[in-house]
Coordinates of C-alpha atoms in Angstrom, one line a residue:
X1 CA 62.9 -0.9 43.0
X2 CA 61.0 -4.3 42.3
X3 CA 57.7 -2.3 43.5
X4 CA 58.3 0.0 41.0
X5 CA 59.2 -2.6 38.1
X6 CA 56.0 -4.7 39.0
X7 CA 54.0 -0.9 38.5
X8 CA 55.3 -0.3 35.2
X9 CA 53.7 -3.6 33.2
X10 CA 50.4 -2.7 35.2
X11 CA 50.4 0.9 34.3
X12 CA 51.0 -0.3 30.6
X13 CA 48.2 -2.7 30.5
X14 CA 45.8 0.2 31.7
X15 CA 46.7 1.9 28.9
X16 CA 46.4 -0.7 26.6
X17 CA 43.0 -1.5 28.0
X18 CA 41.8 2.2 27.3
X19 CA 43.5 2.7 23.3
X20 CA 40.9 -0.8 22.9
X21 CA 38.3 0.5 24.9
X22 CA 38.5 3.4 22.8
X23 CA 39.4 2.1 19.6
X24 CA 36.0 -0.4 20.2
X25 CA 33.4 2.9 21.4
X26 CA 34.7 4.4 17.6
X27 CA 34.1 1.1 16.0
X28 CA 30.9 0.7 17.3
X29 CA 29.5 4.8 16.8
X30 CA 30.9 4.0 13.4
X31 CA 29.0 1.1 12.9
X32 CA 25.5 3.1 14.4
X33 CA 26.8 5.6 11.5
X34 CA 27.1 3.7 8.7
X35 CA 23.7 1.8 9.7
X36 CA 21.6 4.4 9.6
X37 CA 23.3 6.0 6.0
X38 CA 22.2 2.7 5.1
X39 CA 18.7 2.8 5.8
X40 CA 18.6 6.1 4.5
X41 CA 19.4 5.1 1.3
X42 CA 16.8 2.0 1.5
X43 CA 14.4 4.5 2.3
X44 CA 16.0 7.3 -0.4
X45 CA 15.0 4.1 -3.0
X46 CA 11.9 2.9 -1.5
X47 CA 10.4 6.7 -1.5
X48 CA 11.9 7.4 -5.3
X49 CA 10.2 4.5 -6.2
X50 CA 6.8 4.6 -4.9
X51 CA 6.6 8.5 -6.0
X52 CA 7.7 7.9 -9.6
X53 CA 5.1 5.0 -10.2
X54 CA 2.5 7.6 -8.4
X55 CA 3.0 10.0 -11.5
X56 CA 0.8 10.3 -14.1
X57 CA 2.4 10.4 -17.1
X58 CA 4.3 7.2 -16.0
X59 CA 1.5 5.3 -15.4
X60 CA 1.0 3.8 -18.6
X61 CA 4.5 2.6 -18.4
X62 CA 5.3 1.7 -14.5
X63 CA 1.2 1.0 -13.6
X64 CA 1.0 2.8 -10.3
X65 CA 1.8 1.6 -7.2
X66 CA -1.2 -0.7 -6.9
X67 CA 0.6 -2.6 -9.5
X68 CA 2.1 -6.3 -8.8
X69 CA 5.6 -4.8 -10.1
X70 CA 5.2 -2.6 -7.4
X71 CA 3.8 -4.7 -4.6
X72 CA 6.6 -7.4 -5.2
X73 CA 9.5 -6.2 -6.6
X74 CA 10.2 -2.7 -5.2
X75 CA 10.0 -3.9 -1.4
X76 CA 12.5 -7.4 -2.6
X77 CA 15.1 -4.7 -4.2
X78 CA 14.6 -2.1 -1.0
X79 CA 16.0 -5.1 1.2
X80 CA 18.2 -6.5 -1.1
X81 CA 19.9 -2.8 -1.5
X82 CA 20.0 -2.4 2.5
X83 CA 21.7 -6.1 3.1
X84 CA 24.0 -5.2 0.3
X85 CA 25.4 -1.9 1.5
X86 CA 25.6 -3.0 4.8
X87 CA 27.5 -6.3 3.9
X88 CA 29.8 -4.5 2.1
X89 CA 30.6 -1.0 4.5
X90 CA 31.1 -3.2 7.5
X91 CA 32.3 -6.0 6.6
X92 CA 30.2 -7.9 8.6
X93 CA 28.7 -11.1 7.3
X94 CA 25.7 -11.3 9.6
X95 CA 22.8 -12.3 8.1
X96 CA 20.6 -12.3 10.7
X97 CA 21.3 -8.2 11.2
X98 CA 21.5 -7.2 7.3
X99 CA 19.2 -9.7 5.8
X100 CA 16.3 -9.8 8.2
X101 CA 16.2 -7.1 10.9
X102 CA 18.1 -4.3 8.7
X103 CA 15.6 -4.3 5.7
X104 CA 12.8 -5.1 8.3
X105 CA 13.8 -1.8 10.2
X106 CA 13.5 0.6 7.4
X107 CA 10.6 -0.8 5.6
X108 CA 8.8 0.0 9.1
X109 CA 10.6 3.5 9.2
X110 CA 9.3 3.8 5.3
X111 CA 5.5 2.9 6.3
X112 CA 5.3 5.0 9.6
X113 CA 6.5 8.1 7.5
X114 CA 4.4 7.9 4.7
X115 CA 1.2 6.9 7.3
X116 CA 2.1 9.8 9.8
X117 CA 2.6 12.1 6.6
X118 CA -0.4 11.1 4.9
X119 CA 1.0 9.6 1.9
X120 CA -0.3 6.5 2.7
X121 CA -3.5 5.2 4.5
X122 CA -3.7 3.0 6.9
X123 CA -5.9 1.0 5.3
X124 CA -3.3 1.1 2.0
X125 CA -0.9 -0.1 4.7
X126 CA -3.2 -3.2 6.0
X127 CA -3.6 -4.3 2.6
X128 CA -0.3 -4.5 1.6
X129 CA 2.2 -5.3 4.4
X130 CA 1.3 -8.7 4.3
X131 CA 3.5 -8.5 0.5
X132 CA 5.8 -6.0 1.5
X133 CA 7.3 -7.7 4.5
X134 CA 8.1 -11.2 3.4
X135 CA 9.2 -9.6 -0.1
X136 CA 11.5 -7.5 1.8
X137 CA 13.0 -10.0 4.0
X138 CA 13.4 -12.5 1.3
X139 CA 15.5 -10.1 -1.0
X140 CA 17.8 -9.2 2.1
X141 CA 18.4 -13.0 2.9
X142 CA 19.2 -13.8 -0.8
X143 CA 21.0 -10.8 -1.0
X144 CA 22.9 -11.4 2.3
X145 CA 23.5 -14.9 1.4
X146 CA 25.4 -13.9 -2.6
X147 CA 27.6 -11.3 -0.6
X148 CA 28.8 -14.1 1.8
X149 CA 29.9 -16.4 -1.1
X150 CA 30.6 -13.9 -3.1
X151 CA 33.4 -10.7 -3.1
X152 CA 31.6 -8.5 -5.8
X153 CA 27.9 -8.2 -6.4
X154 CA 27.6 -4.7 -8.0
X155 CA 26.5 -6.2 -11.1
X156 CA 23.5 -8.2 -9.4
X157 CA 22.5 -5.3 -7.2
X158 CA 22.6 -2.9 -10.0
X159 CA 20.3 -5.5 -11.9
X160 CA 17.8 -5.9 -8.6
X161 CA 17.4 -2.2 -8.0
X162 CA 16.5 -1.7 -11.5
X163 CA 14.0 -4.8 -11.7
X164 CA 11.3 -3.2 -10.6
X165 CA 11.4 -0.8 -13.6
X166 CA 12.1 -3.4 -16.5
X167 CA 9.3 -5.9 -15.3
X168 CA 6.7 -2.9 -15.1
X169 CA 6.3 -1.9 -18.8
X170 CA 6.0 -6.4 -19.0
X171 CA 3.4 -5.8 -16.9
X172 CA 1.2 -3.3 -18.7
X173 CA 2.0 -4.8 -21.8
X174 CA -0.2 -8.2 -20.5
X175 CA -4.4 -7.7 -20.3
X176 CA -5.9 -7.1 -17.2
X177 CA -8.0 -10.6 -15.7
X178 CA -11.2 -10.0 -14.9
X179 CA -12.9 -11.6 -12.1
X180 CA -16.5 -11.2 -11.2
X181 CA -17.1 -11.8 -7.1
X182 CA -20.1 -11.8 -5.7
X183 CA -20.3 -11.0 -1.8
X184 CA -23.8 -12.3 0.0
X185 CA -24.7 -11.4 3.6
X186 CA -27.9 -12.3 5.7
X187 CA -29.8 -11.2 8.7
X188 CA -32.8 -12.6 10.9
X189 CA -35.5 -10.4 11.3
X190 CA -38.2 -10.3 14.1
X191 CA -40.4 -8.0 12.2
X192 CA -43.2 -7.8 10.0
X193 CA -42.8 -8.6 6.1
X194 CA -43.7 -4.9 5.0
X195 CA -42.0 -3.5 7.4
X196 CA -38.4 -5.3 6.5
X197 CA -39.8 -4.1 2.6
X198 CA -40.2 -0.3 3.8
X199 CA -36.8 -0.3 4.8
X200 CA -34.6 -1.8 2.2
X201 CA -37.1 0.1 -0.4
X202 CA -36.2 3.3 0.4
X203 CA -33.0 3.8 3.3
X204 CA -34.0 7.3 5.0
X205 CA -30.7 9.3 7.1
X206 CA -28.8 6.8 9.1
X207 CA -27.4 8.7 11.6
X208 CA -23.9 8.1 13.5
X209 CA -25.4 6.4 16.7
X210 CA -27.2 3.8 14.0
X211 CA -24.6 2.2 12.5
X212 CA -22.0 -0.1 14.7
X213 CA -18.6 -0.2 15.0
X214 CA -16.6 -1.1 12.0
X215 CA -13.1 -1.7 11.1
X216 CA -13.3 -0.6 7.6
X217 CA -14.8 2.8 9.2
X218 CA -12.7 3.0 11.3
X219 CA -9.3 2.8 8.8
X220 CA -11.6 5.7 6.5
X221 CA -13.9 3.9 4.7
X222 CA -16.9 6.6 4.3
X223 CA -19.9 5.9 5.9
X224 CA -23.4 5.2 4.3
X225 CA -25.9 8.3 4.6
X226 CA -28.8 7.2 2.9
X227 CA -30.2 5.4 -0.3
X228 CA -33.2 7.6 -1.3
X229 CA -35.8 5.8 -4.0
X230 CA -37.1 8.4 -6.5
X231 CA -40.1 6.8 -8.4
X232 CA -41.5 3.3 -7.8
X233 CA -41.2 0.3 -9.7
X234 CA -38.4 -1.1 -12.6
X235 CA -36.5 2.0 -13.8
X236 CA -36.9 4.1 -10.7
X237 CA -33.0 5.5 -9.3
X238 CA -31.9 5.1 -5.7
X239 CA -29.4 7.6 -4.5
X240 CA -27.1 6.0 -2.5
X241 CA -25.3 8.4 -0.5
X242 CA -21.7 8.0 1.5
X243 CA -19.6 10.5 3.6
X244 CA -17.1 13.2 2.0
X245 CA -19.8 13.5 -1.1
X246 CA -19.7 10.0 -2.3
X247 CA -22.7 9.2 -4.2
X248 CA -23.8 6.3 -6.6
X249 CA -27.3 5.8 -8.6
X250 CA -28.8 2.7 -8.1
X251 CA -31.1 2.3 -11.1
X252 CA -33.9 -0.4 -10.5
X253 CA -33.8 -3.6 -12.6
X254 CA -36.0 -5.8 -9.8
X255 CA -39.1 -4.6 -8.6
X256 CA -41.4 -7.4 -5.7
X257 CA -42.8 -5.9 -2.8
X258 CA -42.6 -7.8 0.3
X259 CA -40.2 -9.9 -1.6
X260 CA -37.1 -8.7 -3.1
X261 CA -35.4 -5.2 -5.1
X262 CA -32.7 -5.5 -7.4
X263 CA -30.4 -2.8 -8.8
X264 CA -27.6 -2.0 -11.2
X265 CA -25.0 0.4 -9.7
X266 CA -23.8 3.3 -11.4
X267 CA -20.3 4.6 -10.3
X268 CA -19.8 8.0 -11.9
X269 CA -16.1 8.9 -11.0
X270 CA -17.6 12.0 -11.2
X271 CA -19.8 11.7 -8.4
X272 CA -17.3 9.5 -6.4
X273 CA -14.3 12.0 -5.3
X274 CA -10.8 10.3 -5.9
X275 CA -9.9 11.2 -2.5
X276 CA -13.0 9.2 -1.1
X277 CA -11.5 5.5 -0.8
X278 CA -8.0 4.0 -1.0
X279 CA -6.0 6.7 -4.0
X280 CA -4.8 3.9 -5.5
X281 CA -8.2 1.9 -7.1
X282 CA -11.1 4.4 -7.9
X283 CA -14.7 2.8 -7.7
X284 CA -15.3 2.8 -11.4
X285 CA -12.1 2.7 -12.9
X286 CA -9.8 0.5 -14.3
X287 CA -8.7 -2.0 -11.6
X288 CA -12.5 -2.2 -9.5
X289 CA -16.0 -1.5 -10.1
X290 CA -19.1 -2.3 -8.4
X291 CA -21.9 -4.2 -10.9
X292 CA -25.5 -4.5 -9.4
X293 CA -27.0 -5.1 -5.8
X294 CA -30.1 -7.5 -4.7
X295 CA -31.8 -7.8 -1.3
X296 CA -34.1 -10.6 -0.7
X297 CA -36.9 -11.4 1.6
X298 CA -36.8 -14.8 2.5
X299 CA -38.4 -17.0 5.2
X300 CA -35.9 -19.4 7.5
X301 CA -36.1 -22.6 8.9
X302 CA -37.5 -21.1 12.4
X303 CA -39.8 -19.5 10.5
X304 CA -38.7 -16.2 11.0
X305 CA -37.9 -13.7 8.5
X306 CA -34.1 -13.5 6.8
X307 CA -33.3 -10.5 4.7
X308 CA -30.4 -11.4 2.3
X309 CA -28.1 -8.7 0.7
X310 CA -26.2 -9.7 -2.4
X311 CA -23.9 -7.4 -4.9
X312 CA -21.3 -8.4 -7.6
X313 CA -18.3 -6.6 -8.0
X314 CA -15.9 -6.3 -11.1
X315 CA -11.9 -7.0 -10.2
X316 CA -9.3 -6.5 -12.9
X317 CA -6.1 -6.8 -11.5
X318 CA -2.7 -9.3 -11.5
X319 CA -3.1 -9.4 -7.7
X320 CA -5.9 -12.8 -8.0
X321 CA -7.3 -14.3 -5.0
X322 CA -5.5 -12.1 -2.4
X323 CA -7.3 -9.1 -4.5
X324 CA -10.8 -10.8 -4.3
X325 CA -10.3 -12.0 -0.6
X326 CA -9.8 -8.4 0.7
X327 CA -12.4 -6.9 -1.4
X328 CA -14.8 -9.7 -0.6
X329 CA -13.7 -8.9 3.1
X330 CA -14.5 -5.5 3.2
X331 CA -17.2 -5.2 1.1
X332 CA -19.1 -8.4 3.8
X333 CA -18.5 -5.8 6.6
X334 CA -20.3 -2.9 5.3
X335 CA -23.0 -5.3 3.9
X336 CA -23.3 -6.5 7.6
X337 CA -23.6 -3.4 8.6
X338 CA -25.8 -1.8 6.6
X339 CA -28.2 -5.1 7.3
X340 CA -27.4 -4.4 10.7
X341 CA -29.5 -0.7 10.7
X342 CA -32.2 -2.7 8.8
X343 CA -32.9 -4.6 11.3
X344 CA -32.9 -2.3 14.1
X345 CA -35.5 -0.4 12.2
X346 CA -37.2 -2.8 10.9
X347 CA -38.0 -4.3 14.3
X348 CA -38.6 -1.2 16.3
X349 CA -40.9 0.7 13.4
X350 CA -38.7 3.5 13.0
X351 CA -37.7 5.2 9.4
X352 CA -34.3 6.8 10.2

């Protein structure tokens, strides 16, 4: 009798053991449940968003997703809608999970769908994660932070989720800063002066096997063909070539054999495909334009040649510096190596 008394409260705490272990394995497939309907709808705002400033007819009003609105405010109210919803469904106060790693985890899901689908570039992506992340964890923290104090917060969510459309038309209303940046790139040459001047004169087919490896080719930038001089002289037109038809005329404004050629650049959208670069600034058009070109024979201090390539680009966006720095960036590395091919053929005679 006492063996089966002792039985009993040990049969019962089994049991008791199993309803919790059960009662937690619901809990937490509820949690995974609720996590993911809240990424989805982070994602759901992040997608409507970036496909309503992509329209047309909008863009007057929103400014396209190359926009600062866009770039700063849509990824802050993305994670400030993910920290909020989660907050609030669980009941869970962890900042940590809902402010940081939460809004982190869909704004990667967000970018690895719209690269995998094409939507975006990869270069698109490069340019602007280094925004989208902090500006995503910072509205989940804040967020995170007002729903800890706090027992409402629809009123301030509803007001984040909408900024991003109420600052845009602000935006457009302001004028456009222009900046003027000039890029300048150099290379030593082991080669005769008219032979250096034969090849920056006139660029014959570069072929695949010619030009090194690039990072900007290799995130899509298209490739220089060729930059064929018709005529001789000031006023005479290079045709400056790229992959996927890109072409721009390159009229000439400096003429010095042996010495140095200078150009103005013509960038007829018409002749430069909107699908060649990054979809969201067309060379040419309202946000970037590039001016004029210069290369420059010059001797060094070894007493050696030095070719020198300069151009000057037009910038007209709310972006500033961390506009000009990229564009400055990219713009060095296909200078460097385009003086790269130069100098191959300048120094073992060949023409293309």
């Amino acid at each position: 009798m006492e063996t089966g008394n002792e039985e009993k409260p040990e049969n019962g705490n089994r049991g008791a053991e199993t309803e919790r272990a059960i009662w937690e394995e619901v809990q937490r497939r509820s949690q995974r449940r609720i996590t993911w309907i809240v990424i989805g709808c982070g994602l759901a705002y992040g997608g409507l968003t970036r496909a309503l400033f992509a329209i047309e007819f909008l863009r007057h009003w929103l400014g396209g997703a190359a926009s600062a609105t866009f770039l700063f405010l849509t990824p802050f109210s993305m994670g400030a809608m993910v920290a909020f919803l989660g907050m609030t469904l669980t009941q869970k106060r962890g900042i940590s999970y809902w402010g940081v790693a939460m809004p982190t985890l869909c704004l990667g899901i967000g970018i690895g769908v719209s690269v995998v689908t094409g939507f975006e570039a990869v270069f698109c992506v490069l340019v602007a994660a280094p925004i989208l992340w902090p500006l995503t964890i910072l509205g989940g923290i804040l967020t995170a932070l007002i729903v800890r104090k706090t027992t409402g917060g629809r009123t301030y969510i509803s007001a984040v989720v909408l900024l991003p459309y109420a600052v845009a038309p602000l935006e457009q209303s302001l004028e456009l800063p222009e900046e003027i940046l000039t890029v300048e790139n150099h290379i030593g040459i082991d080669a005769p002066r008219e032979e250096v001047w034969e090849q920056i004169a006139s660029v014959p087919a570069i072929s695949p096997e010619e030009l090194p490896w690039s990072w900007v080719h290799a995130l899509g930038f298209p490739k220089p063909i060729a930059a064929v001089l018709e005529g001789e002289g000031v006023g005479a037109v290079r045709i400056a070539t790229f992959e996927r038809e890109v072409s721009f005329f390159e009229w000439v404004t400096e003429w010095a054999p042996g010495e140095a050629i200078g150009f103005s650049i013509d960038a007829d959208p018409q002749f430069v495909p909107t699908n060649a670069f990054d979809q969201h600034v067309i060379v040419g058009g309202r946000f970037y334009d590039v001016l004029d070109g210069r290369y420059e024979i010059r001797m060094g201090d070894d007493g050696g040649l030095v070719l020198h390539l300069s151009s000057r680009h037009r910038l007209n966006t709310h972006l500033g510096r961390y506009a000009s720095w990229w564009s400055g960036l990219i713009m060095s590395e296909i200078q460097g190596s385009i003086l790269e091919v130069i100098r191959k053929r300048a120094e073992t005679g060949k023409d293309g």
